[in-house]
Short mmCIF file of C-alpha atoms in Angstrom, two decimals:
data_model
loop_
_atom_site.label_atom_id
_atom_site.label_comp_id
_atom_site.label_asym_id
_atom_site.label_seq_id
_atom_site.Cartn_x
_atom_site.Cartn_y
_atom_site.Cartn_z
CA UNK A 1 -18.43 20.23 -29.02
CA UNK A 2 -16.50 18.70 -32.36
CA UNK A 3 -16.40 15.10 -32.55
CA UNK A 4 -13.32 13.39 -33.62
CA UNK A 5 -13.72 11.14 -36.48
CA UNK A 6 -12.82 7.61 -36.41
CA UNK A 7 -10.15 8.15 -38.67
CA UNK A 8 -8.66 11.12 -36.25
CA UNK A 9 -8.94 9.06 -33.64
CA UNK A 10 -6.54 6.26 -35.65
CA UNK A 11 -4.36 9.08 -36.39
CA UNK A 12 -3.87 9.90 -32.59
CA UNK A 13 -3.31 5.95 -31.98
CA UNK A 14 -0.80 5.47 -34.67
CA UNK A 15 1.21 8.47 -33.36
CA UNK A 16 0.86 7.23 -29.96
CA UNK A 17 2.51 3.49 -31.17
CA UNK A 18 5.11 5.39 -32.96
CA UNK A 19 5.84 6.92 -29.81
CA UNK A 20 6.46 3.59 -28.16
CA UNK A 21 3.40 3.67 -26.10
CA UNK A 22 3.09 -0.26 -26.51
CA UNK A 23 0.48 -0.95 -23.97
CA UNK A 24 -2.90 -1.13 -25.88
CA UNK A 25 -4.83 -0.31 -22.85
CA UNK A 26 -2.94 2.61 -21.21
CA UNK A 27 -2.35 3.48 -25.36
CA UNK A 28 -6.60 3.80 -25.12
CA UNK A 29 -6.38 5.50 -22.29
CA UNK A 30 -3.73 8.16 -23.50
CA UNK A 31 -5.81 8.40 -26.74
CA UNK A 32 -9.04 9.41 -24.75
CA UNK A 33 -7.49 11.96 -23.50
CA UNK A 34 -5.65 13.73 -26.28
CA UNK A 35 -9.05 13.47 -28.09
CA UNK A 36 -10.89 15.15 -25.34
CA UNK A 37 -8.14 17.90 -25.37
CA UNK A 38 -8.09 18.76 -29.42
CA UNK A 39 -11.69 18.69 -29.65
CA UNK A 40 -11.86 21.55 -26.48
CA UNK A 41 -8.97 22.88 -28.37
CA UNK A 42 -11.01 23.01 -31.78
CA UNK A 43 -14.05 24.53 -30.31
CA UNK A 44 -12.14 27.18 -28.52
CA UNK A 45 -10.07 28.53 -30.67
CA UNK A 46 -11.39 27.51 -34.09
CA UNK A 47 -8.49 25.70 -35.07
CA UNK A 48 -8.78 22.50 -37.48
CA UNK A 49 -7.50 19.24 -36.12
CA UNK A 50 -3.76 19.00 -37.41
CA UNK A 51 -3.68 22.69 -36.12
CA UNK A 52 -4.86 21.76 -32.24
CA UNK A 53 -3.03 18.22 -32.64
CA UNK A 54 -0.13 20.10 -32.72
CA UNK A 55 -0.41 22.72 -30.51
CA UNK A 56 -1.28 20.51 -27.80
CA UNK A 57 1.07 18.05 -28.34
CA UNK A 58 3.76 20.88 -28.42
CA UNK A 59 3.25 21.89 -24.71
CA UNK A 60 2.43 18.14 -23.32
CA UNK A 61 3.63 15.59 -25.46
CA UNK A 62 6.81 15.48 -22.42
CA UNK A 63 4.24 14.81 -19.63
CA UNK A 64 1.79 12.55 -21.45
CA UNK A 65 4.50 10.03 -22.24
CA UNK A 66 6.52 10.60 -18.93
CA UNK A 67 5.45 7.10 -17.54
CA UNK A 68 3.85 5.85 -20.59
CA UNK A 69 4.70 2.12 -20.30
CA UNK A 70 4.86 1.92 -16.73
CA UNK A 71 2.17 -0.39 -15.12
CA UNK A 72 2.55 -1.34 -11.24
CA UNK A 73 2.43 -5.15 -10.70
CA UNK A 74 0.15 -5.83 -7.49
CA UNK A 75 -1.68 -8.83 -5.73
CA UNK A 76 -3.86 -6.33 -3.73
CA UNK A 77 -6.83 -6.24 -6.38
CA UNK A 78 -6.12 -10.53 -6.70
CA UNK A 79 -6.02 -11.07 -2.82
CA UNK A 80 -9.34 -9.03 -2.51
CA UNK A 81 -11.42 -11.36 -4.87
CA UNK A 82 -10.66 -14.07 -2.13
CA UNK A 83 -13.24 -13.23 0.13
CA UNK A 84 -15.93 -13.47 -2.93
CA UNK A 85 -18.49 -15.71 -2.19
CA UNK A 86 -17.59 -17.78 -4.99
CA UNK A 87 -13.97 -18.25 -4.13
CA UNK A 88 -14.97 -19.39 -0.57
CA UNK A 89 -16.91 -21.85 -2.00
CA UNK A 90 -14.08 -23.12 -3.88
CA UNK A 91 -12.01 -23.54 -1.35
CA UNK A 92 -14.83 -25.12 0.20
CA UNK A 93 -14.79 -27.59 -2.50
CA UNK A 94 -11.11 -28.15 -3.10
CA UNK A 95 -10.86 -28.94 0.87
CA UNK A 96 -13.33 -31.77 0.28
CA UNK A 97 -11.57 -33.14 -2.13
CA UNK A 98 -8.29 -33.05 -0.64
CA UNK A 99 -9.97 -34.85 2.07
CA UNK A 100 -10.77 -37.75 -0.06
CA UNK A 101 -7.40 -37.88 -1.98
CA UNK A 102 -5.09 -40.34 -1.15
CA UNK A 103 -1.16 -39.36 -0.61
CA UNK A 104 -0.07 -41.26 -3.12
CA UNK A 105 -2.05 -38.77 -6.08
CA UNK A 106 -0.68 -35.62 -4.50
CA UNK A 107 2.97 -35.38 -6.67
CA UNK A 108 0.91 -35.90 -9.68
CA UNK A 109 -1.55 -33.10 -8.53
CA UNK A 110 1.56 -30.92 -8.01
CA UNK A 111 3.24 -31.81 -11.52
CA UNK A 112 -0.12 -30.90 -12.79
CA UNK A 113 -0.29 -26.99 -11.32
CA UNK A 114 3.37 -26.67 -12.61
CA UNK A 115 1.66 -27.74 -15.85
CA UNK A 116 -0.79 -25.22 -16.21
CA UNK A 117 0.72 -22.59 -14.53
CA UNK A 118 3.72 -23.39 -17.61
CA UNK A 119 0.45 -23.34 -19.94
CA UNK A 120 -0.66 -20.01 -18.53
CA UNK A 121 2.31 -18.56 -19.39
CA UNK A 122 2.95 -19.70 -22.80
CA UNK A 123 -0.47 -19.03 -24.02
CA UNK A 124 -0.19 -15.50 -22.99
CA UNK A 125 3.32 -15.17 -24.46
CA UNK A 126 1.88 -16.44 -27.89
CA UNK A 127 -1.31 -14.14 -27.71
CA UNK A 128 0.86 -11.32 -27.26
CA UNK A 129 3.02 -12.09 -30.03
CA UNK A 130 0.54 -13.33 -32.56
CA UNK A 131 -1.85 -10.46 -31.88
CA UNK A 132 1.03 -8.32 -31.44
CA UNK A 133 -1.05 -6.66 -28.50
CA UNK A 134 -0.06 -6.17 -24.74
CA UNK A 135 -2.55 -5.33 -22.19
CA UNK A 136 -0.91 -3.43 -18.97
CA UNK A 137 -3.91 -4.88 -17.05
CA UNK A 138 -3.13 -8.43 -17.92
CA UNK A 139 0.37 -8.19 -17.33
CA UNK A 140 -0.51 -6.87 -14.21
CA UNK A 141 -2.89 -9.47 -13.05
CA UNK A 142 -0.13 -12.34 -13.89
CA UNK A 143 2.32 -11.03 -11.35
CA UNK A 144 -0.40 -12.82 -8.64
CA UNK A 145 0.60 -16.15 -10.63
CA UNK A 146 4.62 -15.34 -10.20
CA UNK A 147 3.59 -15.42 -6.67
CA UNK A 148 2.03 -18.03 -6.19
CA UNK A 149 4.59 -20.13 -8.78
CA UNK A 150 7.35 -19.23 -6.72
CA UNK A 151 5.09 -19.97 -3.10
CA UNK A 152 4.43 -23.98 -4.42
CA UNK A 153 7.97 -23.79 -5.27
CA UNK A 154 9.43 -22.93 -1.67
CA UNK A 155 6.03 -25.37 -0.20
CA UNK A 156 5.54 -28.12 -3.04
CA UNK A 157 8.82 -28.64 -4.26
CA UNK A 158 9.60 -28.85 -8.00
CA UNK A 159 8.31 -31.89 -9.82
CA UNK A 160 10.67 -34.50 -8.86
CA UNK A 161 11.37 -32.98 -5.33
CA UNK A 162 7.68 -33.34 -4.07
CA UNK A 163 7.99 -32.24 -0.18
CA UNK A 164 4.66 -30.71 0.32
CA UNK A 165 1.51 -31.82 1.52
CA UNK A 166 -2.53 -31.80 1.67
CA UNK A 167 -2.88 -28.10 3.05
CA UNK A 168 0.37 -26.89 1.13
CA UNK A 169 -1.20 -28.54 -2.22
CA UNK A 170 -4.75 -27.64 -1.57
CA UNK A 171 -3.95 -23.74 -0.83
CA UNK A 172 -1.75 -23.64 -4.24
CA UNK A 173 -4.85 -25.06 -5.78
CA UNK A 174 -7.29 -23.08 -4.40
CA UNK A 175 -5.59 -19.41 -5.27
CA UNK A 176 -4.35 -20.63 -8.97
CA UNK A 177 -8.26 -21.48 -9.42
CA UNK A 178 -9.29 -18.07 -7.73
CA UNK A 179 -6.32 -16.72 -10.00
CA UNK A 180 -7.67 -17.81 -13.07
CA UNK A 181 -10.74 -16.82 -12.38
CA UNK A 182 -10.01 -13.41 -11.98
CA UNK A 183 -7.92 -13.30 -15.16
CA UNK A 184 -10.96 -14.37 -17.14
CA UNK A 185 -13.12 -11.49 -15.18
CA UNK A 186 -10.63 -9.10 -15.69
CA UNK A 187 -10.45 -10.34 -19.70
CA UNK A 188 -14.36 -9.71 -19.75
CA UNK A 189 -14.35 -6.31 -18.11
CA UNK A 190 -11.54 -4.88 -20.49
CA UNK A 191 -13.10 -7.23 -23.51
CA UNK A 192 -9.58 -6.71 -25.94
CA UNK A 193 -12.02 -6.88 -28.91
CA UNK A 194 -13.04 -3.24 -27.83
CA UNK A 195 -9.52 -2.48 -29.14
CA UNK A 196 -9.57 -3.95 -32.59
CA UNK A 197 -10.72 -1.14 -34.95
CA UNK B 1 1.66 20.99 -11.89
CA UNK B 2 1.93 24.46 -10.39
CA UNK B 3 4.09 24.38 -6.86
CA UNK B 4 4.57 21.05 -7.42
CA UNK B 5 7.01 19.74 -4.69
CA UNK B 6 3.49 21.69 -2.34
CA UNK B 7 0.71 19.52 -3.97
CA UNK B 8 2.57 16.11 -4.72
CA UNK B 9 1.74 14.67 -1.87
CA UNK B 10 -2.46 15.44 -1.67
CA UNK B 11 -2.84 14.49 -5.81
CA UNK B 12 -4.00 10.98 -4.71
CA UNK B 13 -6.75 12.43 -1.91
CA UNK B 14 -7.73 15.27 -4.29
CA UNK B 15 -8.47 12.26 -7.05
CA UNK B 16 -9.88 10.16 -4.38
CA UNK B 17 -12.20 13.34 -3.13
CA UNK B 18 -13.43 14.28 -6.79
CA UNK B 19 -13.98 10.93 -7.39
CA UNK B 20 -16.41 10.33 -4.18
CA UNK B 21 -18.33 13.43 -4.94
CA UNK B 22 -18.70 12.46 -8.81
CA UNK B 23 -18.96 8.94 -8.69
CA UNK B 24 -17.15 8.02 -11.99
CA UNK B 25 -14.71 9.90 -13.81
CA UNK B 26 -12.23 9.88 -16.78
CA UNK B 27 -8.63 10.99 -16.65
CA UNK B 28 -9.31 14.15 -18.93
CA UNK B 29 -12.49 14.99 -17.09
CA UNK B 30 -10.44 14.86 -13.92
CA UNK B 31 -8.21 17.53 -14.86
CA UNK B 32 -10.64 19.83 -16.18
CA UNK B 33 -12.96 19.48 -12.55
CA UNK B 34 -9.95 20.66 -10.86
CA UNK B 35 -9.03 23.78 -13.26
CA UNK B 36 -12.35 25.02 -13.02
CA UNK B 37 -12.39 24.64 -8.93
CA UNK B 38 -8.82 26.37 -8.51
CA UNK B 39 -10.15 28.60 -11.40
CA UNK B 40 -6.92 27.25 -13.18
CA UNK B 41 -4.29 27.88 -10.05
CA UNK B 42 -3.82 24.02 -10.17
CA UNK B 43 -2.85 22.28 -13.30
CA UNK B 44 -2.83 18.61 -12.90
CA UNK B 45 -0.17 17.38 -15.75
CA UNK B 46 -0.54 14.04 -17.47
CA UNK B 47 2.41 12.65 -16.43
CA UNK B 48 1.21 13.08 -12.66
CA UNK B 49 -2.56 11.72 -13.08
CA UNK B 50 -1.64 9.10 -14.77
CA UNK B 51 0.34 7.13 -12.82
CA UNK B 52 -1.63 7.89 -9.55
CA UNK B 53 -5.05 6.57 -11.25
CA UNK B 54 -3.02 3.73 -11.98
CA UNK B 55 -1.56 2.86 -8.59
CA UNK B 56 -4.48 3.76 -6.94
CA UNK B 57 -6.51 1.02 -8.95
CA UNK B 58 -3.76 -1.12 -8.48
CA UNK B 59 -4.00 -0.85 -4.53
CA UNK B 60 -7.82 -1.85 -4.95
CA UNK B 61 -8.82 1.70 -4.19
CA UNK B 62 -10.19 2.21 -7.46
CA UNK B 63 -12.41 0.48 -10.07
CA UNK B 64 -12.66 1.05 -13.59
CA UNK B 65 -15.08 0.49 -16.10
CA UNK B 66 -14.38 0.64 -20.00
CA UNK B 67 -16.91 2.09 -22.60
CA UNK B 68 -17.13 2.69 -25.85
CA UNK B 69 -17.62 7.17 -26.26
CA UNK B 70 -17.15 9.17 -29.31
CA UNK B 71 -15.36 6.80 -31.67
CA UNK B 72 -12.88 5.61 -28.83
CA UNK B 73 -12.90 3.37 -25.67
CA UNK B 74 -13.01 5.70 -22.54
CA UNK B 75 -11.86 4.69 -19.19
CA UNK B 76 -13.62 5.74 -15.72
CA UNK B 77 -12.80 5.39 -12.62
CA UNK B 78 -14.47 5.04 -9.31
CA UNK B 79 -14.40 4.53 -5.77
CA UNK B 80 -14.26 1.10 -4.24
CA UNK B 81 -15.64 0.21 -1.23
CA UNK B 82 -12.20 0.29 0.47
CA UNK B 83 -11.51 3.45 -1.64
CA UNK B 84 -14.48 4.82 0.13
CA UNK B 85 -13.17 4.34 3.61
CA UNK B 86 -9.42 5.18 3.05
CA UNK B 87 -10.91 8.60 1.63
CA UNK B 88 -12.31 9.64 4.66
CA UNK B 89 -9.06 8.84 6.64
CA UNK B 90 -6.98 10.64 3.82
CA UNK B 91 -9.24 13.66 3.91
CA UNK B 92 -9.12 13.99 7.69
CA UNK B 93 -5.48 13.34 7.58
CA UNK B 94 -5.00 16.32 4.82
CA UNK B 95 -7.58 18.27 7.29
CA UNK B 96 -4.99 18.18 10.34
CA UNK B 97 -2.07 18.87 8.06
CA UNK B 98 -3.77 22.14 6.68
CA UNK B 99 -4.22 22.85 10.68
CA UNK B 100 -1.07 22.39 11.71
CA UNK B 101 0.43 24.12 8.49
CA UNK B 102 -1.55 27.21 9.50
CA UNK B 103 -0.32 27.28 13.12
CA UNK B 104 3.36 26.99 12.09
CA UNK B 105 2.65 29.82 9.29
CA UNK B 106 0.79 31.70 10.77
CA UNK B 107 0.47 31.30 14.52
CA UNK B 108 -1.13 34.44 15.72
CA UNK B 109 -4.52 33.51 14.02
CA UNK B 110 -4.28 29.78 15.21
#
């Protein structure tokens, strides 16, 4: 079978982010699969690359960008990390020290997840647009955090309007640790440097 | 794909099928398993496999590994544990529809 070259393959990116395709991960995925298709193409019917590029494109350009930037926001694949081991033992942890905290500590505690949470969300805003790169999967992932910004808000309170309490606080604390872990897993399984060529 | 208001509704247990008796696939490779079963009577489109890989993984039924494969990143997907189970219902669910498609088509040889 004909291997792309590297170059090829830049060519079928580029056309793909001219197409709008602005996801770099779905954009990969798209790319994969176009590449797979000319180089069957090429063998097949000795064609050259521009030739089969176009000819395939031709009959599925419509289809392959049908739902090109669509992504489905879920908590399923965030609410099944809970059960790790490692996430029970957090909340292990985070019990105990709720246990030990006293009352009077717990609006600063809640100003504090605002805080990050905030922090989450600007840093990812800024990576987008100083890398000028947007991951699906990432995206994705953060809807858990909209959740569980807008739970503390209906349990906690906003900063000033502190109404919740030990198990209200410590649950919010617990999942935005589990959360964050599971962004940086989810960072380490995709690794965006694979997509800087 | 061909007769597709027929085969919309099984694309997710056909994926979830192909991908228990493979172990990991990629999107392309997916399409291409299929044409050569059906001897090219099915033709999975893009614009369907795409988005049901996608939901699938985002329900937790799928995982996905990246790698690096011919000068590009390749993605494949696989069954997760729950993705395991919920096969076996969905195949045994397709199963009974098949049946009961055959007795309402065709009820002399039921």
């Amino acid at each position: 079978m004909k291997q792309l070259s590297l170059e090829k393959i830049k060519f079928i990116n580029s056309y793909l982010e001219k197409s709008d395709v602005i996801f770099v991960d779905i954009r990969a995925e798209l790319t994969d699969h176009i590449a797979s298709a000319v180089e069957e193409k090429m063998e097949a019917e000795n064609l050259d690359f521009y030739e089969a590029f176009k000819d395939f494109m031709v009959d599925n350009k419509k289809e392959l960008l049908k739902e090109k930037n669509h992504f489905f926001p879920s908590i399923v694949r965030f609410s099944k990390t809970l059960y790790k081991w490692y996430n029970l033992a957090i909340a292990l942890l985070v019990a105990i020290t709720f246990y030990f905290i006293s009352e009077t500590i717990l609006p600063f505690i809640n100003v504090l997840i605002f805080g990050l949470i905030m922090c989450f969300y600007v840093y990812q805003t800024a990576s987008a647009l100083i890398t000028k790169k947007r991951f699906a999967h990432l995206e994705q992932v953060t809807f858990s955090l909209t959740i569980i910004y807008f739970g503390s808000l209906f349990f906690n309170g906003f900063y000033k309007d502190f109404h919740g309490n030990f198990y209200s606080l410590g649950i919010v604390s617990f999942l935005l640790i589990a959360f964050l872990i599971h962004y940086c897993l989810t960072i380490s399984k995709f690794n965006p440097k694979l997509f800087v060529r | 794909m061909k007769n597709s208001q027929l085969y919309k509704g099984s694309l997710n247990t056909i994926i979830m099928k192909l991908l228990g008796e493979n172990g990991r696939m990629y999107g392309y490779e997916i399409t291409q398993k299929v044409k050569d079963i059906t001897q090219g009577e099915l033709n999975i489109t893009e614009g369907a496999l795409y988005p049901a890989l996608h939901k699938l993984e985002a329900e937790g039924l799928l995982d996905v590994e990246m790698e690096r494969v011919d000068n590009r990143l390749r993605k494949y997907y696989k069954l997760t544990e729950s993705g395991q189970k919920e096969t076996v219902n969905r195949l045994a669910e397709l199963e009974e529809f098949i049946r009961n498609m055959q007795i309402i088509v065709n009820p002399k040889l039921a």
